[in-house]
Amino acid sequence: MERPAGGGSGDDDKTVPLLANKQDEEDVRSVGVGRRVVEENKKLWVVAAPSICARFSTFGVTVISQAFVGHISPTDLAAYALVSTLLMRFSTGILLGMASALETLCGQSYGAKQYHMLGIYLQRSWIILFGCAVVLLPIYLFTTPLLIALGQDPEISAVAGIISRWYIPIMFSYVWAFTLQMYLQAQSKNMIVTYLAFLNLGLHLFLSWLLTIKFHLGLTGVMGSMVIAYWIPVFGQLTFVFFGGCPLTWTGFSYAAFTDLSDIVKLSLSSGVMLCLELWYNTILVLLTGYMKNAEVALDALSICLNINGWEMMISLGFLAATGVRVANELGAGSARRAKFAIFNVVTISFCIGFVLFVLFLFFRGSLAYIFTESRAVADAVADLSPLLAFSILLNSIQPVLSGVAIGSGWQSVVAYVNVTSYYLIGIPLGMILGYVIGFQVKGIWIGMLLGTLVQTLVLLFMTLRTDWQKQVQIARERVNRWYMEENGRSQNSRGNP
């Protein structure tokens, strides 16, 4: 196995990059606040901007598709809403959550200058996520009977079954898309993701128009364009990585990817549970809405609100990724002060953006609904939900960033328990009481779930403020040291070294 550039002896590689640099910490104290803010924001936006663009593109593909489907028929729109916000959010939560283990591993290893380990972690994640995607296949193959068994409308469920089969190749694209993005952003090399994102979005808009409007292919045209749109960034990123884009971290395929999978699986499962519980939260909202009176209008209105909320969430999720990278990099490099400053900086920026959007959405209320539908009833329902949408946007400007702190620090298993309590023992029960018992319908469910999100946000904020970051540096050092020494030992044995 090749050594990373600039490597010396094995002992030097194992220790020097992982020791906290006292002189560096003193330099941090001596630098003025203004200069620290400028330097930190340069590092932040190198990761955050491409990450936000990539998420805007991915979500934009979904929204563009919804806009075209919404002009086909209300039934198709309701079925698309069920699949995209129920089925796809379910599988996305699992795959994205398990892939987020890479943010911890790659971020801390890169900060510790153990570069070649990033390529091995990437390959291990491919193996784990591909196996997980295969396990998820039956859900896509038997969508219609599953939805009917859950009490959904049979006509909507039948169309949802057709849409779900189109989503199978999209789900498998996530195996590579999620892991490659996290691998690249850990190195601050994700500008290639931005270029591909803009290409992808423009191409999907053109193909959707061509296949749906000009060739009159309807649902087939929209979904076919989606499949193409999701795979283009994957091939582009693979080409970048394989052909010299990451010379320090990608040294080719390695048999080491098949070793120590159990440790990676444990961290991946913790990450998966943590993010699944967050992403499935809104899925429960959609599922409960499907049981209400006039479910088609309620589902259409709710899916439009969630998609508008999703646009803002793409900014927050971009900051989530950037926070995970910045915290992991600084912990791996041994700088507790820089890790804390990075957290303060990104929380402040994300909240300011969220507050501006909060005011804008309160002002415009339901007027944006007509982008997605021609139905006056649906637009009126969206206008009625708009205040809750605005408060969701404000709260979601903070919560994902704090989740990014957890990912960068490797707290996934602890946060999973926090999510279970705040979401599923507080938010959903309150929502069901307000929605069904008191009779507030969709608004009641949404209010209850917002309260659950507020509880989770306050708990994560408390954890972040009370954390001993110097101890987190030590934990990161031990994690990177352990896996690096195990891998280095196997590498020496494979070459016949004593």
Short mmCIF file of C-alpha atoms in Angstrom, two decimals, residues 10-21 108-114 331-334 477 480-481:
data_model
loop_
_atom_site.label_atom_id
_atom_site.label_comp_id
_atom_site.label_asym_id
_atom_site.label_seq_id
_atom_site.Cartn_x
_atom_site.Cartn_y
_atom_site.Cartn_z
CA GLY A 10 5.74 4.50 10.68
CA ASP A 11 6.11 5.78 14.26
CA ASP A 12 6.25 9.39 13.12
CA ASP A 13 3.10 8.93 11.05
CA LYS A 14 1.26 7.43 14.00
CA THR A 15 2.01 10.14 16.51
CA VAL A 16 3.05 13.54 15.23
CA PRO A 17 -0.13 14.49 13.30
CA LEU A 18 -2.32 13.36 16.20
CA LEU A 19 -0.69 15.34 19.01
CA ALA A 20 -2.39 18.56 20.06
CA ASN A 21 -0.19 21.43 18.87
CA GLN A 108 -10.95 13.13 11.68
CA SER A 109 -8.45 11.10 9.61
CA TYR A 110 -7.92 14.00 7.22
CA GLY A 111 -7.39 16.40 10.13
CA ALA A 112 -4.86 13.93 11.55
CA LYS A 113 -3.11 13.69 8.12
CA GLN A 114 -3.76 9.95 7.76
CA LEU A 331 -10.67 17.42 16.52
CA GLY A 332 -8.45 15.21 14.36
CA ALA A 333 -5.86 17.99 14.23
CA GLY A 334 -6.01 18.37 18.03
CA ARG A 477 -6.95 10.89 18.63
CA VAL A 480 -7.75 7.54 14.46
CA ASN A 481 -4.65 6.04 16.11
#
